[in-house]
mmCIF file of C-alpha atoms in Angstrom:
data_model
loop_
_atom_site.group_PDB
_atom_site.id
_atom_site.type_symbol
_atom_site.label_atom_id
_atom_site.label_comp_id
_atom_site.label_asym_id
_atom_site.label_seq_id
_atom_site.Cartn_x
_atom_site.Cartn_y
_atom_site.Cartn_z
ATOM 1 C CA UNK A 1 -28.015 20.118 15.073
ATOM 2 C CA UNK A 2 -29.811 23.346 15.937
ATOM 3 C CA UNK A 3 -30.144 24.412 12.268
ATOM 4 C CA UNK A 4 -31.103 21.026 10.771
ATOM 5 C CA UNK A 5 -34.884 21.358 11.086
ATOM 6 C CA UNK A 6 -34.889 24.939 9.789
ATOM 7 C CA UNK A 7 -32.635 23.973 6.870
ATOM 8 C CA UNK A 8 -34.793 21.018 5.856
ATOM 9 C CA UNK A 9 -38.036 23.033 6.195
ATOM 10 C CA UNK A 10 -36.555 25.857 4.132
ATOM 11 C CA UNK A 11 -35.557 23.408 1.405
ATOM 12 C CA UNK A 12 -39.091 21.987 1.257
ATOM 13 C CA UNK A 13 -40.551 25.512 1.020
ATOM 14 C CA UNK A 14 -38.113 26.434 -1.743
ATOM 15 C CA UNK A 15 -38.844 23.376 -3.892
ATOM 16 C CA UNK A 16 -42.597 23.631 -3.222
ATOM 17 C CA UNK A 17 -42.566 27.265 -4.327
ATOM 18 C CA UNK A 18 -41.292 26.396 -7.811
ATOM 19 C CA UNK A 19 -42.687 22.855 -8.105
ATOM 20 C CA UNK A 20 -44.969 23.575 -11.081
ATOM 21 C CA UNK A 21 -42.094 25.091 -13.071
ATOM 22 C CA UNK A 22 -39.842 22.153 -12.195
ATOM 23 C CA UNK A 23 -42.319 19.657 -13.648
ATOM 24 C CA UNK A 24 -41.980 21.322 -17.060
ATOM 25 C CA UNK A 25 -38.179 21.345 -17.108
ATOM 26 C CA UNK A 26 -35.391 18.741 -17.116
ATOM 27 C CA UNK A 27 -34.528 19.898 -13.575
ATOM 28 C CA UNK A 28 -36.794 17.684 -11.466
ATOM 29 C CA UNK A 29 -37.821 18.082 -7.799
ATOM 30 C CA UNK A 30 -35.699 15.022 -6.933
ATOM 31 C CA UNK A 31 -32.655 16.703 -8.494
ATOM 32 C CA UNK A 32 -33.404 19.877 -6.537
ATOM 33 C CA UNK A 33 -33.628 18.017 -3.228
ATOM 34 C CA UNK A 34 -30.414 16.064 -3.864
ATOM 35 C CA UNK A 35 -28.539 19.233 -4.896
ATOM 36 C CA UNK A 36 -29.763 21.131 -1.825
ATOM 37 C CA UNK A 37 -28.769 18.144 0.287
ATOM 38 C CA UNK A 38 -25.260 18.200 -1.146
ATOM 39 C CA UNK A 39 -24.988 21.926 -0.392
ATOM 40 C CA UNK A 40 -26.274 21.803 3.188
ATOM 41 C CA UNK A 41 -24.687 18.459 4.071
ATOM 42 C CA UNK A 42 -21.213 17.458 5.135
ATOM 43 C CA UNK A 43 -19.769 18.069 1.674
ATOM 44 C CA UNK A 44 -20.186 21.901 1.766
ATOM 45 C CA UNK A 45 -21.991 23.816 4.539
ATOM 46 C CA UNK A 46 -22.487 21.071 7.111
ATOM 47 C CA UNK A 47 -25.902 22.136 8.479
ATOM 48 C CA UNK A 48 -27.344 18.608 8.133
ATOM 49 C CA UNK A 49 -25.003 16.172 9.832
ATOM 50 C CA UNK A 50 -27.100 13.188 10.958
ATOM 51 C CA UNK A 51 -25.213 9.912 10.612
ATOM 52 C CA UNK A 52 -26.083 7.359 7.872
ATOM 53 C CA UNK A 53 -26.904 4.776 10.558
ATOM 54 C CA UNK A 54 -28.933 7.137 12.754
ATOM 55 C CA UNK A 55 -32.463 6.264 13.825
ATOM 56 C CA UNK A 56 -33.724 9.469 12.160
ATOM 57 C CA UNK A 57 -32.527 8.379 8.719
ATOM 58 C CA UNK A 58 -33.880 4.870 9.151
ATOM 59 C CA UNK A 59 -37.278 6.017 10.432
ATOM 60 C CA UNK A 60 -37.704 8.428 7.517
ATOM 61 C CA UNK A 61 -36.563 5.835 4.996
ATOM 62 C CA UNK A 62 -38.804 3.078 6.333
ATOM 63 C CA UNK A 63 -41.879 5.311 6.633
ATOM 64 C CA UNK A 64 -41.359 6.526 3.071
ATOM 65 C CA UNK A 65 -41.026 3.065 1.573
ATOM 66 C CA UNK A 66 -43.988 1.654 3.530
ATOM 67 C CA UNK A 67 -46.278 4.457 2.294
ATOM 68 C CA UNK A 68 -44.979 4.173 -1.287
ATOM 69 C CA UNK A 69 -45.279 0.373 -1.360
ATOM 70 C CA UNK A 70 -48.899 0.492 -0.152
ATOM 71 C CA UNK A 71 -49.767 3.242 -2.648
ATOM 72 C CA UNK A 72 -48.038 1.480 -5.576
ATOM 73 C CA UNK A 73 -49.714 -1.847 -4.855
ATOM 74 C CA UNK A 74 -53.163 -0.302 -4.349
ATOM 75 C CA UNK A 75 -52.933 1.441 -7.749
ATOM 76 C CA UNK A 76 -52.563 -1.814 -9.679
ATOM 77 C CA UNK A 77 -55.480 -1.847 -12.111
ATOM 78 C CA UNK A 78 -56.251 -5.487 -12.809
ATOM 79 C CA UNK A 79 -58.612 -4.679 -15.681
ATOM 80 C CA UNK A 80 -55.924 -2.636 -17.427
ATOM 81 C CA UNK A 81 -53.312 -5.292 -16.724
ATOM 82 C CA UNK A 82 -55.493 -7.931 -18.362
ATOM 83 C CA UNK A 83 -55.351 -5.895 -21.566
ATOM 84 C CA UNK A 84 -51.791 -4.601 -21.311
ATOM 85 C CA UNK A 85 -49.970 -7.256 -19.320
ATOM 86 C CA UNK A 86 -47.309 -8.142 -21.906
ATOM 87 C CA UNK A 87 -44.769 -5.377 -21.231
ATOM 88 C CA UNK A 88 -44.786 -5.428 -17.403
ATOM 89 C CA UNK A 89 -44.870 -9.248 -17.400
ATOM 90 C CA UNK A 90 -41.778 -9.365 -19.600
ATOM 91 C CA UNK A 91 -39.985 -6.660 -17.611
ATOM 92 C CA UNK A 92 -40.725 -8.293 -14.250
ATOM 93 C CA UNK A 93 -40.676 -11.967 -15.178
ATOM 94 C CA UNK A 94 -37.610 -11.917 -17.431
ATOM 95 C CA UNK A 95 -35.962 -8.497 -17.167
ATOM 96 C CA UNK A 96 -35.801 -8.265 -13.358
ATOM 97 C CA UNK A 97 -34.132 -11.667 -12.741
ATOM 98 C CA UNK A 98 -31.672 -11.055 -15.588
ATOM 99 C CA UNK A 99 -30.901 -7.589 -14.199
ATOM 100 C CA UNK A 100 -29.975 -9.144 -10.847
ATOM 101 C CA UNK A 101 -27.834 -11.786 -12.585
ATOM 102 C CA UNK A 102 -26.072 -9.171 -14.740
ATOM 103 C CA UNK A 103 -25.530 -6.860 -11.761
ATOM 104 C CA UNK A 104 -24.057 -9.733 -9.769
ATOM 105 C CA UNK A 105 -21.643 -10.814 -12.524
ATOM 106 C CA UNK A 106 -20.401 -7.284 -13.182
ATOM 107 C CA UNK A 107 -20.026 -6.621 -9.430
ATOM 108 C CA UNK A 108 -18.002 -9.808 -9.155
ATOM 109 C CA UNK A 109 -15.768 -8.660 -12.039
ATOM 110 C CA UNK A 110 -15.248 -5.063 -10.883
ATOM 111 C CA UNK A 111 -15.012 -5.746 -7.140
ATOM 112 C CA UNK A 112 -13.038 -9.015 -6.779
ATOM 113 C CA UNK A 113 -12.920 -8.648 -2.974
ATOM 114 C CA UNK A 114 -16.704 -9.102 -2.746
ATOM 115 C CA UNK A 115 -17.881 -12.647 -2.199
ATOM 116 C CA UNK A 116 -20.740 -14.091 -4.246
ATOM 117 C CA UNK A 117 -23.458 -13.260 -1.714
ATOM 118 C CA UNK A 118 -22.241 -9.650 -1.332
ATOM 119 C CA UNK A 119 -22.275 -9.233 -5.125
ATOM 120 C CA UNK A 120 -25.904 -10.439 -5.126
ATOM 121 C CA UNK A 121 -26.766 -7.944 -2.362
ATOM 122 C CA UNK A 122 -25.394 -5.080 -4.476
ATOM 123 C CA UNK A 123 -27.319 -6.295 -7.532
ATOM 124 C CA UNK A 124 -30.592 -6.554 -5.579
ATOM 125 C CA UNK A 125 -30.096 -3.111 -4.018
ATOM 126 C CA UNK A 126 -30.020 -1.609 -7.504
ATOM 127 C CA UNK A 127 -32.626 -3.826 -9.193
ATOM 128 C CA UNK A 128 -35.843 -1.872 -8.370
ATOM 129 C CA UNK A 129 -36.723 1.118 -10.533
ATOM 130 C CA UNK A 130 -38.322 4.429 -9.580
ATOM 131 C CA UNK A 131 -40.707 5.815 -12.205
ATOM 132 C CA UNK A 132 -40.981 9.111 -10.296
ATOM 133 C CA UNK A 133 -37.456 10.049 -11.424
ATOM 134 C CA UNK A 134 -38.686 9.948 -15.025
ATOM 135 C CA UNK A 135 -42.115 11.420 -14.331
ATOM 136 C CA UNK A 136 -42.330 12.998 -17.784
ATOM 137 C CA UNK A 137 -42.252 9.512 -19.298
ATOM 138 C CA UNK A 138 -45.199 8.034 -17.404
ATOM 139 C CA UNK A 139 -47.270 11.228 -17.723
ATOM 140 C CA UNK A 140 -46.675 12.012 -21.425
ATOM 141 C CA UNK A 141 -50.158 11.449 -22.933
ATOM 142 C CA UNK A 142 -48.839 10.944 -26.466
ATOM 143 C CA UNK A 143 -46.920 7.833 -25.493
ATOM 144 C CA UNK A 144 -48.689 4.514 -26.078
ATOM 145 C CA UNK A 145 -50.563 3.388 -22.975
ATOM 146 C CA UNK A 146 -48.878 -0.014 -22.888
ATOM 147 C CA UNK A 147 -45.444 1.629 -22.635
ATOM 148 C CA UNK A 148 -46.436 4.108 -19.906
ATOM 149 C CA UNK A 149 -48.408 1.465 -18.024
ATOM 150 C CA UNK A 150 -45.609 -1.063 -18.456
ATOM 151 C CA UNK A 151 -42.967 1.189 -16.911
ATOM 152 C CA UNK A 152 -45.354 2.337 -14.180
ATOM 153 C CA UNK A 153 -46.399 -1.181 -13.185
ATOM 154 C CA UNK A 154 -42.797 -2.396 -13.312
ATOM 155 C CA UNK A 155 -41.735 0.383 -10.962
ATOM 156 C CA UNK A 156 -44.687 -0.201 -8.659
ATOM 157 C CA UNK A 157 -44.119 -3.951 -8.338
ATOM 158 C CA UNK A 158 -40.384 -4.538 -8.547
ATOM 159 C CA UNK A 159 -39.534 -2.881 -5.226
ATOM 160 C CA UNK A 160 -42.090 -5.099 -3.473
ATOM 161 C CA UNK A 161 -40.711 -8.174 -5.256
ATOM 162 C CA UNK A 162 -37.138 -7.231 -4.332
ATOM 163 C CA UNK A 163 -37.838 -6.977 -0.570
ATOM 164 C CA UNK A 164 -37.848 -10.756 0.062
ATOM 165 C CA UNK A 165 -34.943 -11.162 -2.377
ATOM 166 C CA UNK A 166 -32.950 -8.610 -0.366
ATOM 167 C CA UNK A 167 -33.726 -10.411 2.904
ATOM 168 C CA UNK A 168 -32.527 -13.701 1.417
ATOM 169 C CA UNK A 169 -29.396 -12.102 -0.076
ATOM 170 C CA UNK A 170 -28.473 -10.377 3.209
ATOM 171 C CA UNK A 171 -28.979 -13.604 5.139
ATOM 172 C CA UNK A 172 -26.809 -15.515 2.666
ATOM 173 C CA UNK A 173 -24.115 -12.816 2.849
ATOM 174 C CA UNK A 174 -24.109 -12.963 6.650
ATOM 175 C CA UNK A 175 -23.669 -16.750 6.479
ATOM 176 C CA UNK A 176 -20.839 -16.456 3.953
ATOM 177 C CA UNK A 177 -19.128 -13.823 6.111
ATOM 178 C CA UNK A 178 -19.645 -16.164 9.107
ATOM 179 C CA UNK A 179 -21.779 -13.588 10.934
ATOM 180 C CA UNK A 180 -24.543 -16.143 11.527
ATOM 181 C CA UNK A 181 -25.343 -19.820 10.965
ATOM 182 C CA UNK A 182 -27.294 -21.027 7.981
ATOM 183 C CA UNK A 183 -30.073 -22.405 10.225
ATOM 184 C CA UNK A 184 -30.448 -19.046 11.989
ATOM 185 C CA UNK A 185 -30.445 -17.194 8.649
ATOM 186 C CA UNK A 186 -33.169 -19.444 7.194
ATOM 187 C CA UNK A 187 -35.268 -18.977 10.334
ATOM 188 C CA UNK A 188 -34.981 -15.196 10.164
ATOM 189 C CA UNK A 189 -35.903 -15.079 6.457
ATOM 190 C CA UNK A 190 -38.868 -17.408 6.990
ATOM 191 C CA UNK A 191 -40.132 -15.248 9.851
ATOM 192 C CA UNK A 192 -39.607 -12.015 7.924
ATOM 193 C CA UNK A 193 -41.544 -13.277 4.902
ATOM 194 C CA UNK A 194 -44.156 -15.307 6.788
ATOM 195 C CA UNK A 195 -45.069 -12.683 9.352
ATOM 196 C CA UNK A 196 -44.871 -10.015 6.654
ATOM 197 C CA UNK A 197 -47.488 -11.876 4.628
ATOM 198 C CA UNK A 198 -49.630 -12.383 7.747
ATOM 199 C CA UNK A 199 -49.469 -8.706 8.752
ATOM 200 C CA UNK A 200 -50.138 -7.517 5.215
ATOM 201 C CA UNK A 201 -53.120 -9.803 4.691
ATOM 202 C CA UNK A 202 -54.661 -8.818 8.029
ATOM 203 C CA UNK A 203 -54.179 -5.067 7.528
ATOM 204 C CA UNK A 204 -55.327 -5.115 3.910
ATOM 205 C CA UNK A 205 -58.523 -6.958 4.792
ATOM 206 C CA UNK A 206 -59.216 -4.686 7.768
ATOM 207 C CA UNK A 207 -58.654 -1.469 5.791
ATOM 208 C CA UNK A 208 -60.796 -2.746 2.907
ATOM 209 C CA UNK A 209 -63.532 -3.847 5.318
ATOM 210 C CA UNK A 210 -63.615 -0.404 6.943
ATOM 211 C CA UNK A 211 -64.038 1.241 3.549
ATOM 212 C CA UNK A 212 -66.507 -1.322 2.193
ATOM 213 C CA UNK A 213 -68.717 -1.067 5.271
ATOM 214 C CA UNK A 214 -68.325 2.617 6.159
ATOM 215 C CA UNK A 215 -68.027 4.409 2.837
ATOM 216 C CA UNK A 216 -70.818 2.525 1.122
ATOM 217 C CA UNK A 217 -73.123 3.436 4.018
ATOM 218 C CA UNK A 218 -72.010 7.073 3.905
ATOM 219 C CA UNK A 219 -70.346 6.835 7.323
ATOM 220 C CA UNK A 220 -66.924 8.141 6.239
ATOM 221 C CA UNK A 221 -66.287 11.777 5.343
ATOM 222 C CA UNK A 222 -64.121 12.661 2.373
ATOM 223 C CA UNK A 223 -61.048 13.844 4.325
ATOM 224 C CA UNK A 224 -61.061 10.772 6.582
ATOM 225 C CA UNK A 225 -61.340 8.447 3.597
ATOM 226 C CA UNK A 226 -57.969 9.840 2.519
ATOM 227 C CA UNK A 227 -56.474 8.806 5.869
ATOM 228 C CA UNK A 228 -57.455 5.125 5.634
ATOM 229 C CA UNK A 229 -54.712 4.006 3.158
ATOM 230 C CA UNK A 230 -52.042 5.668 5.331
ATOM 231 C CA UNK A 231 -53.454 3.999 8.438
ATOM 232 C CA UNK A 232 -53.602 0.717 6.518
ATOM 233 C CA UNK A 233 -49.929 0.966 5.576
ATOM 234 C CA UNK A 234 -48.999 1.792 9.187
ATOM 235 C CA UNK A 235 -51.140 -1.081 10.518
ATOM 236 C CA UNK A 236 -49.545 -3.566 8.123
ATOM 237 C CA UNK A 237 -46.059 -2.396 8.987
ATOM 238 C CA UNK A 238 -46.779 -2.331 12.715
ATOM 239 C CA UNK A 239 -48.279 -5.833 12.864
ATOM 240 C CA UNK A 240 -45.466 -7.389 10.829
ATOM 241 C CA UNK A 241 -42.636 -5.719 12.755
ATOM 242 C CA UNK A 242 -44.211 -6.552 16.121
ATOM 243 C CA UNK A 243 -44.322 -10.213 15.104
ATOM 244 C CA UNK A 244 -40.764 -10.142 13.744
ATOM 245 C CA UNK A 245 -41.654 -9.915 10.072
ATOM 246 C CA UNK A 246 -40.909 -7.543 7.204
ATOM 247 C CA UNK A 247 -42.994 -4.393 7.361
ATOM 248 C CA UNK A 248 -42.284 -3.722 3.685
ATOM 249 C CA UNK A 249 -43.688 -7.040 2.489
ATOM 250 C CA UNK A 250 -46.707 -6.361 4.723
ATOM 251 C CA UNK A 251 -47.276 -2.835 3.366
ATOM 252 C CA UNK A 252 -47.038 -4.004 -0.236
ATOM 253 C CA UNK A 253 -49.396 -6.956 0.236
ATOM 254 C CA UNK A 254 -51.859 -4.840 2.241
ATOM 255 C CA UNK A 255 -51.992 -2.257 -0.550
ATOM 256 C CA UNK A 256 -52.588 -4.950 -3.188
ATOM 257 C CA UNK A 257 -55.431 -6.492 -1.153
ATOM 258 C CA UNK A 258 -56.959 -3.097 -0.404
ATOM 259 C CA UNK A 259 -56.880 -2.039 -4.056
ATOM 260 C CA UNK A 260 -58.306 -5.363 -5.254
ATOM 261 C CA UNK A 261 -61.246 -5.430 -2.813
ATOM 262 C CA UNK A 262 -62.295 -1.766 -3.035
ATOM 263 C CA UNK A 263 -60.847 -0.558 -6.362
ATOM 264 C CA UNK A 264 -63.152 2.459 -6.813
ATOM 265 C CA UNK A 265 -62.734 3.718 -3.257
ATOM 266 C CA UNK A 266 -59.011 2.967 -3.353
ATOM 267 C CA UNK A 267 -58.517 5.290 -6.302
ATOM 268 C CA UNK A 268 -60.628 7.957 -4.632
ATOM 269 C CA UNK A 269 -58.760 7.639 -1.313
ATOM 270 C CA UNK A 270 -55.226 7.592 -2.708
ATOM 271 C CA UNK A 271 -54.580 11.335 -3.108
ATOM 272 C CA UNK A 272 -53.310 12.029 0.415
ATOM 273 C CA UNK A 273 -51.292 8.816 0.384
ATOM 274 C CA UNK A 274 -49.576 9.840 -2.847
ATOM 275 C CA UNK A 275 -48.956 13.384 -1.606
ATOM 276 C CA UNK A 276 -47.497 12.093 1.650
ATOM 277 C CA UNK A 277 -45.309 9.734 -0.357
ATOM 278 C CA UNK A 278 -44.079 12.652 -2.482
ATOM 279 C CA UNK A 279 -43.243 14.732 0.616
ATOM 280 C CA UNK A 280 -41.457 11.885 2.375
ATOM 281 C CA UNK A 281 -39.694 11.017 -0.875
ATOM 282 C CA UNK A 282 -38.440 14.587 -1.231
ATOM 283 C CA UNK A 283 -37.133 14.564 2.342
ATOM 284 C CA UNK A 284 -35.449 11.222 1.707
ATOM 285 C CA UNK A 285 -33.692 12.575 -1.377
ATOM 286 C CA UNK A 286 -32.578 15.632 0.600
ATOM 287 C CA UNK A 287 -31.126 13.437 3.366
ATOM 288 C CA UNK A 288 -29.636 11.197 0.683
ATOM 289 C CA UNK A 289 -27.768 14.141 -0.826
ATOM 290 C CA UNK A 290 -26.710 15.584 2.525
ATOM 291 C CA UNK A 291 -25.687 12.445 4.377
ATOM 292 C CA UNK A 292 -25.177 9.544 1.968
ATOM 293 C CA UNK A 293 -24.156 10.883 -1.459
ATOM 294 C CA UNK A 294 -22.114 13.753 -0.008
ATOM 295 C CA UNK A 295 -20.038 11.316 2.034
ATOM 296 C CA UNK A 296 -19.711 8.919 -0.910
ATOM 297 C CA UNK A 297 -18.306 11.640 -3.187
ATOM 298 C CA UNK A 298 -15.417 12.089 -0.764
ATOM 299 C CA UNK A 299 -14.418 8.438 -1.224
ATOM 300 C CA UNK A 300 -15.340 7.826 -4.863
ATOM 301 C CA UNK A 301 -13.283 5.214 -6.749
ATOM 302 C CA UNK A 302 -13.091 4.486 -10.449
ATOM 303 C CA UNK A 303 -14.466 1.003 -9.817
ATOM 304 C CA UNK A 304 -17.579 2.349 -8.079
ATOM 305 C CA UNK A 305 -18.055 5.000 -10.772
ATOM 306 C CA UNK A 306 -17.714 2.370 -13.514
ATOM 307 C CA UNK A 307 -20.241 0.120 -11.804
ATOM 308 C CA UNK A 308 -22.693 3.029 -11.536
ATOM 309 C CA UNK A 309 -22.461 3.697 -15.275
ATOM 310 C CA UNK A 310 -22.779 0.019 -16.197
ATOM 311 C CA UNK A 311 -25.693 -0.440 -13.770
ATOM 312 C CA UNK A 312 -27.721 2.218 -15.587
ATOM 313 C CA UNK A 313 -26.784 0.962 -19.063
ATOM 314 C CA UNK A 314 -25.728 -2.649 -19.727
ATOM 315 C CA UNK A 315 -27.105 -4.117 -16.494
ATOM 316 C CA UNK A 316 -30.543 -2.633 -17.229
ATOM 317 C CA UNK A 317 -30.721 -2.370 -21.005
ATOM 318 C CA UNK A 318 -29.437 -5.793 -22.034
ATOM 319 C CA UNK A 319 -31.936 -7.716 -19.833
ATOM 320 C CA UNK A 320 -34.772 -5.519 -21.123
ATOM 321 C CA UNK A 321 -33.709 -6.226 -24.727
ATOM 322 C CA UNK A 322 -33.709 -9.967 -23.992
ATOM 323 C CA UNK A 323 -37.069 -9.707 -22.229
ATOM 324 C CA UNK A 324 -38.641 -8.016 -25.269
ATOM 325 C CA UNK A 325 -37.432 -10.628 -27.789
ATOM 326 C CA UNK A 326 -40.438 -11.969 -29.681
ATOM 327 C CA UNK A 327 -42.703 -9.087 -28.645
ATOM 328 C CA UNK A 328 -42.532 -7.359 -32.007
ATOM 329 C CA UNK A 329 -41.228 -4.158 -30.399
ATOM 330 C CA UNK A 330 -38.988 -1.969 -32.575
ATOM 331 C CA UNK A 331 -35.463 -1.162 -31.412
ATOM 332 C CA UNK A 332 -36.572 2.402 -30.562
ATOM 333 C CA UNK A 333 -39.163 1.007 -28.138
ATOM 334 C CA UNK A 334 -36.712 -1.492 -26.656
ATOM 335 C CA UNK A 335 -34.109 1.246 -26.187
ATOM 336 C CA UNK A 336 -36.685 3.557 -24.605
ATOM 337 C CA UNK A 337 -37.851 0.879 -22.143
ATOM 338 C CA UNK A 338 -34.263 -0.067 -21.378
ATOM 339 C CA UNK A 339 -33.045 3.429 -20.640
ATOM 340 C CA UNK A 340 -35.933 4.434 -18.390
ATOM 341 C CA UNK A 341 -35.161 2.230 -15.435
ATOM 342 C CA UNK A 342 -34.143 4.932 -12.906
ATOM 343 C CA UNK A 343 -32.737 3.867 -9.532
ATOM 344 C CA UNK A 344 -34.098 5.906 -6.672
ATOM 345 C CA UNK A 345 -36.117 5.673 -3.504
ATOM 346 C CA UNK A 346 -36.194 1.886 -3.027
ATOM 347 C CA UNK A 347 -32.427 1.595 -3.511
ATOM 348 C CA UNK A 348 -31.813 4.347 -0.942
ATOM 349 C CA UNK A 349 -34.079 2.662 1.616
ATOM 350 C CA UNK A 350 -32.595 -0.778 0.933
ATOM 351 C CA UNK A 351 -29.122 0.697 1.477
ATOM 352 C CA UNK A 352 -30.157 2.186 4.829
ATOM 353 C CA UNK A 353 -31.544 -1.222 5.842
ATOM 354 C CA UNK A 354 -28.262 -2.828 4.807
ATOM 355 C CA UNK A 355 -26.300 -0.397 6.995
ATOM 356 C CA UNK A 356 -28.361 -1.311 10.043
ATOM 357 C CA UNK A 357 -29.198 -4.977 9.532
ATOM 358 C CA UNK A 358 -26.147 -6.516 7.891
ATOM 359 C CA UNK A 359 -22.532 -6.817 8.987
ATOM 360 C CA UNK A 360 -20.850 -7.445 5.674
ATOM 361 C CA UNK A 361 -17.125 -7.216 5.068
ATOM 362 C CA UNK A 362 -17.769 -5.479 1.743
ATOM 363 C CA UNK A 363 -20.508 -3.143 2.950
ATOM 364 C CA UNK A 364 -18.495 0.031 2.257
ATOM 365 C CA UNK A 365 -18.037 -0.960 -1.384
ATOM 366 C CA UNK A 366 -21.685 -1.994 -1.743
ATOM 367 C CA UNK A 367 -22.985 1.263 -0.284
ATOM 368 C CA UNK A 368 -20.552 3.459 -2.252
ATOM 369 C CA UNK A 369 -21.589 1.868 -5.549
ATOM 370 C CA UNK A 370 -25.279 2.155 -4.619
ATOM 371 C CA UNK A 371 -25.083 5.841 -3.664
ATOM 372 C CA UNK A 372 -23.160 6.773 -6.814
ATOM 373 C CA UNK A 373 -25.603 4.858 -9.022
ATOM 374 C CA UNK A 374 -28.641 6.556 -7.483
ATOM 375 C CA UNK A 375 -26.995 9.989 -7.659
ATOM 376 C CA UNK A 376 -26.085 9.477 -11.317
ATOM 377 C CA UNK A 377 -29.588 8.179 -12.079
ATOM 378 C CA UNK A 378 -31.281 11.205 -10.471
ATOM 379 C CA UNK A 379 -29.273 13.475 -12.771
ATOM 380 C CA UNK A 380 -29.232 11.409 -15.977
ATOM 381 C CA UNK A 381 -32.857 10.290 -15.997
ATOM 382 C CA UNK A 382 -34.112 13.637 -14.755
ATOM 383 C CA UNK A 383 -32.354 15.486 -17.574
ATOM 384 C CA UNK A 384 -33.376 13.068 -20.329
ATOM 385 C CA UNK A 385 -36.950 12.129 -19.336
ATOM 386 C CA UNK A 386 -38.846 15.032 -20.941
ATOM 387 C CA UNK A 387 -36.841 15.415 -24.186
ATOM 388 C CA UNK A 388 -36.627 11.667 -24.882
ATOM 389 C CA UNK A 389 -40.323 11.183 -24.080
ATOM 390 C CA UNK A 390 -41.219 13.907 -26.599
ATOM 391 C CA UNK A 391 -38.849 12.451 -29.176
ATOM 392 C CA UNK A 392 -40.233 8.925 -28.763
ATOM 393 C CA UNK A 393 -43.801 10.261 -28.925
ATOM 394 C CA UNK A 394 -43.046 11.988 -32.253
ATOM 395 C CA UNK A 395 -41.518 8.776 -33.610
ATOM 396 C CA UNK A 396 -44.509 6.739 -32.451
ATOM 397 C CA UNK A 397 -47.033 9.133 -34.025
ATOM 398 C CA UNK A 398 -45.334 8.709 -37.408
ATOM 399 C CA UNK A 399 -46.108 4.968 -37.481
ATOM 400 C CA UNK A 400 -49.356 2.978 -37.748
ATOM 401 C CA UNK A 401 -50.876 2.031 -34.369
ATOM 402 C CA UNK A 402 -50.007 -1.682 -34.779
#
């Protein structure tokens, strides 16, 4: 315990010191944090030994996701979406549900000891994508805007959409495992969603009102404007949790309301929020490597490894191909969209929630498959993002714009 803080701080300094170089190489900051975590965690050195169910891990995970959800939702540009809504609408409206269905069916086939609800929980844990793991894709200026925006919006919205789905799936799994009654489960889900919506709406309106009144009257200084989105995310989370609701639903809704009411100020105020999200995300990946993935690698099974591979390929790519039917997209575009569905931060946080909130008979299998999938995604999508983005850009430039 005495070396944990120093080890984590040293890792952050090390990655920060070479961060610009890492952005230009296939070795991403997320990969660096996970690798350092594996080295300093229980798998090798053993300097970072906090338990997967510890309050430290949960607090870090929840704070990270709340900040990221608010930031993602506040960045939604409605004017851009009106012009380029087709790709994200297809990915979210068709691809996401089919991804959950495919993940459930394959989980049921590979892990016959999981019941139906537990298979759904695993599928939902791995449904949201994390565009940050393929940063070169969403920042490559030569790629068509609708492709970059489509992947970015999908990543920003699907974790928020999956929060209520996860709550419902966990409640159903608890009922099927006879851990609670169906009436109690329905009550809990209704409270989580209802109070989450209430807390998010209240916080989003308050944060937007502060900016609309104060900034437009020149009452807010530049540095303090940057603090308001973070305070808004914390307010949303705090209100919802105090009432018994989902802080994640609240943070996501608050960010969407904030960004819709004060779009110009929201974009101007988002820098600190994004930077804080990056820092917390890096720490989460480090803890993931040290505590979660390191432990999982000691108990890896061929079934979990197979599910991880299928989750990143068939479970993602086939639903995307179906979602893009009739869009006129070439197979190169469909393949590109299908491959770049990295699993990252949201899946890690959802897994930590599952450890603490659920009492499932198949939880060890669910968590093992989740950790292996995220670990494989960090490596595979990190290594392929830059070269495949450049290759797709060259292919796109050789064809007429239509």
